[in-house]
Amino acid sequence: MEILSANRRKVVVVGGGAVGATFAYALAQSGLADEIALIDKNVSLAQGQVLDLVHGLPFFPSVSIHVGDASDYANAQLIVLTAGAAQRPGETRLHLLRKNAEVVRAVVAEVLAQKSSAVMLVVTNPVDVMTYVALKCTGWNRHRIMGSGTVLDSARLRYLLSAHCGVDAHNVHGYILGEHGDTEFAAWSMTHVAGMQIDAFCPICGRCTDWAAERSYIAQQVRDSAYHIIDYKGTTCFAVGLALVRITSAILRSQNSVLTVSTMIDGEYGIQDVCLSVPCIVSRKGVEKIVESSLPENELAALRSSATALKQAIDQLTAEK
Ligand SMILES: NC(=O)c1ccc[n+]([C@@H]2O[C@H](COP(=O)([O-])OP(=O)(O)OC[C@H]3O[C@@H](n4cnc5c(N)ncnc54)[C@H](O)[C@@H]3O)[C@@H](O)[C@H]2O)c1
């Protein structure tokens, strides 16, 4: 039986490249969505990806998957923006910034034209700046647009700590905050292993002697993960696809999950007018609430310095227009 359109869990994926297609596959497998529309400016790529996906319908939980167009924005519950280029050799960060900002603006204009009431999830890099661009172009309330932020980086932290401590990654909780990029940092004050704050767990674990050095090595590994994967295979797609399914689940099922999505900061942590990742409660509404915890001085300083770096990127982008 066709599900009434108002309750239909419809996700539009914009960009059918490595990230968009992997996300669409993982989403179909999850059973979270009733309908997945895949849009790419390269229509034959979108057609090929969809054909490949629909051949999996006998194995997926029930879902409809089709090539989309702008009209799909009108009744979507969630729009996931993965369209855009990755950095090319020799290309400056600013050039990429400007190129992808154009893509984001073009997609947002189409979404607005369709009077969509969807929540928007931005993945295109540099994700914090692209989230800012999308938010400013729409004029929507800040809760409705978020970036995938450091949800992926936090998963990388949990994995690396779990491997280091010999504890199941499900029993390791921690957050990477700030920019999804070079100025991100591990919030050790919020990191728990086996239910214990990490400072209390380390003496029990006993796997290393120089905790400070090990922690800084792990944080650096998290920061450099994408560079390593891109060196090996040119793109990252599997873990980011799963991180996107996790965020989608929080939105479509209104789970009030705490996730480090990139969100517009408006005074929280003494920061203003920049999108970056802090723990947020994510529900059907989008970012239901920013959880403003009392960070120790060094972590607060790291968060503010990440905000300063992102503001510089935003200023560059607006100055170059
Ligand atoms: N935020 C994260 O955690 C994270 C992780 C990995 C990748 N990314 C970013 O995601 C983006 C996509 O990465 P990818 O590896 O899938 O790249 P890709 O090149 O494989 O795919 C991008 C797709 O976007 C399409 N596209 C470009 N402009 C478009 C437009 N205006 N409308 C519709 N489609 C358009 C292209 O045709 C292409 O198929 C990049 O910006 C990448 O840096 C973000």
Coordinates of N, CA and C in Angstrom, one line a residue, residues 129-221:
V129 N 31.8 25.7 5.9 CA 31.6 26.9 5.1 C 30.4 26.7 4.2
M130 N 30.3 25.5 3.6 CA 29.1 25.3 2.7 C 27.8 25.3 3.5
T131 N 27.8 24.8 4.7 CA 26.6 24.9 5.5 C 26.2 26.3 5.8
Y132 N 27.3 27.1 6.0 CA 27.0 28.6 6.3 C 26.4 29.2 5.0
V133 N 27.0 28.9 3.8 CA 26.5 29.4 2.6 C 25.1 29.0 2.3
A134 N 24.8 27.8 2.6 CA 23.4 27.3 2.4 C 22.4 28.0 3.3
L135 N 22.8 28.1 4.5 CA 22.0 28.8 5.5 C 21.7 30.2 5.1
K136 N 22.7 31.0 4.7 CA 22.6 32.4 4.4 C 21.7 32.5 3.1
C137 N 21.9 31.6 2.2 CA 21.1 31.7 0.9 C 19.6 31.4 1.2
T138 N 19.3 30.5 2.1 CA 17.9 30.2 2.3 C 17.2 31.2 3.2
G139 N 18.0 31.7 4.1 CA 17.3 32.6 5.1 C 16.5 31.8 6.1
W140 N 16.6 30.4 6.1 CA 15.8 29.6 7.0 C 16.3 29.7 8.4
N141 N 15.5 29.3 9.3 CA 15.9 29.2 10.7 C 17.1 28.3 10.8
R142 N 18.1 28.6 11.7 CA 19.3 27.8 11.8 C 19.1 26.3 12.1
H143 N 18.0 26.0 12.7 CA 17.8 24.5 13.0 C 17.6 23.7 11.8
R144 N 17.2 24.3 10.7 CA 16.8 23.5 9.5 C 17.9 23.0 8.6
I145 N 19.1 23.7 8.8 CA 20.2 23.3 7.9 C 21.4 22.9 8.8
M146 N 22.0 21.8 8.6 CA 23.2 21.4 9.3 C 24.1 20.7 8.3
G147 N 25.4 20.7 8.8 CA 26.4 20.0 8.0 C 26.7 18.7 8.7
S148 N 27.3 17.7 7.9 CA 27.7 16.5 8.5 C 28.8 16.6 9.5
G149 N 29.5 17.8 9.4 CA 30.4 18.2 10.5 C 31.4 17.1 10.9
T150 N 31.6 16.9 12.2 CA 32.6 15.9 12.6 C 32.0 14.6 13.1
V151 N 30.8 14.3 12.6 CA 30.2 13.0 13.0 C 31.1 11.9 12.5
L152 N 31.7 12.0 11.3 CA 32.6 11.0 10.7 C 33.9 11.0 11.5
D153 N 34.4 12.2 11.8 CA 35.7 12.3 12.6 C 35.6 11.7 14.0
S154 N 34.4 11.9 14.6 CA 34.2 11.4 15.9 C 34.1 9.9 15.9
A155 N 33.6 9.3 14.8 CA 33.6 7.8 14.6 C 35.0 7.3 14.4
R156 N 35.8 8.1 13.7 CA 37.3 7.7 13.5 C 38.0 7.8 14.9
L157 N 37.7 8.7 15.7 CA 38.3 8.8 17.1 C 37.8 7.6 17.9
R158 N 36.6 7.2 17.8 CA 36.1 6.1 18.6 C 36.7 4.8 18.1
Y159 N 36.9 4.7 16.8 CA 37.5 3.5 16.3 C 39.0 3.4 16.8
L160 N 39.7 4.5 16.6 CA 41.2 4.5 16.9 C 41.4 4.2 18.4
L161 N 40.5 4.8 19.3 CA 40.7 4.6 20.7 C 40.3 3.2 21.0
S162 N 39.3 2.6 20.4 CA 38.9 1.3 20.7 C 40.0 0.3 20.3
A163 N 40.7 0.6 19.2 CA 41.8 -0.3 18.8 C 42.9 -0.2 19.7
H164 N 43.2 1.1 20.2 CA 44.3 1.3 21.1 C 44.1 0.7 22.5
C165 N 42.8 0.8 23.0 CA 42.5 0.4 24.3 C 42.1 -1.1 24.4
G166 N 41.8 -1.7 23.2 CA 41.3 -3.1 23.2 C 39.8 -3.1 23.8
V167 N 39.0 -2.1 23.5 CA 37.6 -2.1 23.9 C 36.7 -1.9 22.7
D168 N 35.6 -2.6 22.7 CA 34.6 -2.5 21.6 C 34.3 -1.0 21.3
A169 N 34.4 -0.6 20.0 CA 34.1 0.8 19.6 C 32.7 1.3 20.1
H170 N 31.8 0.3 20.3 CA 30.4 0.7 20.8 C 30.5 1.2 22.3
N171 N 31.6 0.8 23.0 CA 31.7 1.2 24.4 C 32.7 2.4 24.5
V172 N 33.1 3.0 23.4 CA 33.9 4.2 23.5 C 33.1 5.4 23.0
H173 N 33.1 6.4 23.7 CA 32.3 7.6 23.4 C 33.2 8.8 23.4
G174 N 33.2 9.6 22.3 CA 34.1 10.8 22.3 C 33.7 11.6 21.1
Y175 N 34.1 12.9 21.2 CA 33.7 13.8 20.1 C 34.9 14.6 19.6
I176 N 34.9 14.8 18.3 CA 35.8 15.7 17.7 C 35.0 17.0 17.5
L177 N 35.5 18.1 17.9 CA 34.7 19.4 17.8 C 35.4 20.4 16.8
G178 N 34.7 21.4 16.5 CA 35.2 22.5 15.7 C 35.0 22.3 14.2
E179 N 36.0 22.6 13.4 CA 36.0 22.5 11.9 C 36.1 21.0 11.5
H180 N 35.4 20.6 10.5 CA 35.7 19.3 9.8 C 36.9 19.6 9.0
G181 N 38.1 19.5 9.6 CA 39.3 19.8 8.8 C 40.5 20.1 9.8
D182 N 41.4 20.8 9.3 CA 42.7 20.9 10.0 C 42.7 21.5 11.4
T183 N 41.7 22.3 11.8 CA 41.7 22.9 13.1 C 40.8 22.1 14.1
E184 N 40.3 21.0 13.6 CA 39.4 20.2 14.6 C 40.3 19.7 15.7
F185 N 39.6 19.3 16.8 CA 40.4 18.8 18.0 C 39.5 17.8 18.7
A186 N 40.2 16.9 19.4 CA 39.5 15.9 20.3 C 39.1 16.5 21.6
A187 N 37.8 16.4 22.0 CA 37.4 17.0 23.3 C 37.6 15.9 24.3
W188 N 38.8 15.8 24.9 CA 39.1 14.7 25.8 C 38.3 14.8 27.1
S189 N 37.9 16.0 27.4 CA 37.0 16.1 28.6 C 35.7 15.4 28.5
M190 N 35.3 15.1 27.2 CA 34.0 14.5 27.0 C 34.2 13.0 26.6
T191 N 35.4 12.5 26.7 CA 35.7 11.1 26.2 C 35.5 10.1 27.3
H192 N 34.8 9.1 27.0 CA 34.5 8.0 27.9 C 34.8 6.6 27.3
V193 N 35.5 5.8 28.1 CA 35.7 4.4 27.7 C 35.1 3.5 28.8
A194 N 34.3 2.5 28.4 CA 33.7 1.6 29.3 C 33.0 2.4 30.4
G195 N 32.3 3.5 30.0 CA 31.5 4.3 31.0 C 32.4 5.2 31.8
M196 N 33.7 5.2 31.7 CA 34.5 6.0 32.6 C 35.1 7.1 31.8
Q197 N 35.3 8.3 32.5 CA 36.0 9.4 31.8 C 37.4 8.9 31.5
I198 N 37.9 9.3 30.4 CA 39.2 8.6 29.9 C 40.3 8.8 30.9
D199 N 40.4 9.9 31.6 CA 41.5 10.1 32.6 C 41.4 9.0 33.7
A200 N 40.2 8.6 34.0 CA 40.1 7.5 35.0 C 40.3 6.1 34.4
F201 N 40.0 6.0 33.1 CA 40.2 4.7 32.5 C 41.6 4.4 32.1
C202 N 42.4 5.4 31.8 CA 43.8 5.1 31.3 C 44.6 4.3 32.3
P203 N 44.6 4.6 33.7 CA 45.4 3.8 34.6 C 44.9 2.4 34.7
I204 N 43.6 2.1 34.4 CA 43.1 0.8 34.5 C 43.5 0.0 33.2
C205 N 43.5 0.7 32.1 CA 43.8 0.1 30.8 C 45.3 -0.3 30.8
G206 N 46.1 0.6 31.1 CA 47.6 0.3 31.2 C 48.3 -0.1 29.9
R207 N 47.7 0.2 28.8 CA 48.3 -0.2 27.5 C 49.4 0.7 27.1
C208 N 49.4 1.9 27.6 CA 50.5 2.8 27.3 C 50.9 3.6 28.5
T209 N 52.1 4.2 28.4 CA 52.7 4.9 29.6 C 52.5 6.4 29.4
D210 N 52.7 6.9 28.2 CA 52.7 8.3 27.9 C 51.3 8.7 27.3
W211 N 50.3 8.8 28.2 CA 48.9 9.1 27.7 C 48.9 10.3 26.8
A212 N 49.5 11.4 27.2 CA 49.4 12.6 26.5 C 49.9 12.5 25.1
A213 N 51.1 11.8 24.9 CA 51.6 11.6 23.6 C 50.7 10.7 22.8
E214 N 50.2 9.6 23.4 CA 49.3 8.7 22.6 C 48.0 9.4 22.2
R215 N 47.5 10.3 23.1 CA 46.3 11.0 22.7 C 46.5 12.0 21.6
S216 N 47.7 12.6 21.7 CA 47.9 13.6 20.6 C 48.2 12.9 19.3
Y217 N 48.8 11.7 19.3 CA 49.0 10.9 18.1 C 47.6 10.5 17.5
I218 N 46.7 10.0 18.4 CA 45.4 9.5 17.9 C 44.6 10.7 17.3
A219 N 44.7 11.9 18.0 CA 44.0 13.0 17.4 C 44.5 13.4 16.1
Q220 N 45.8 13.3 15.9 CA 46.5 13.7 14.6 C 46.0 12.6 13.6
Q221 N 46.0 11.3 14.0 CA 45.5 10.3 13.0 C 44.1 10.6 12.5

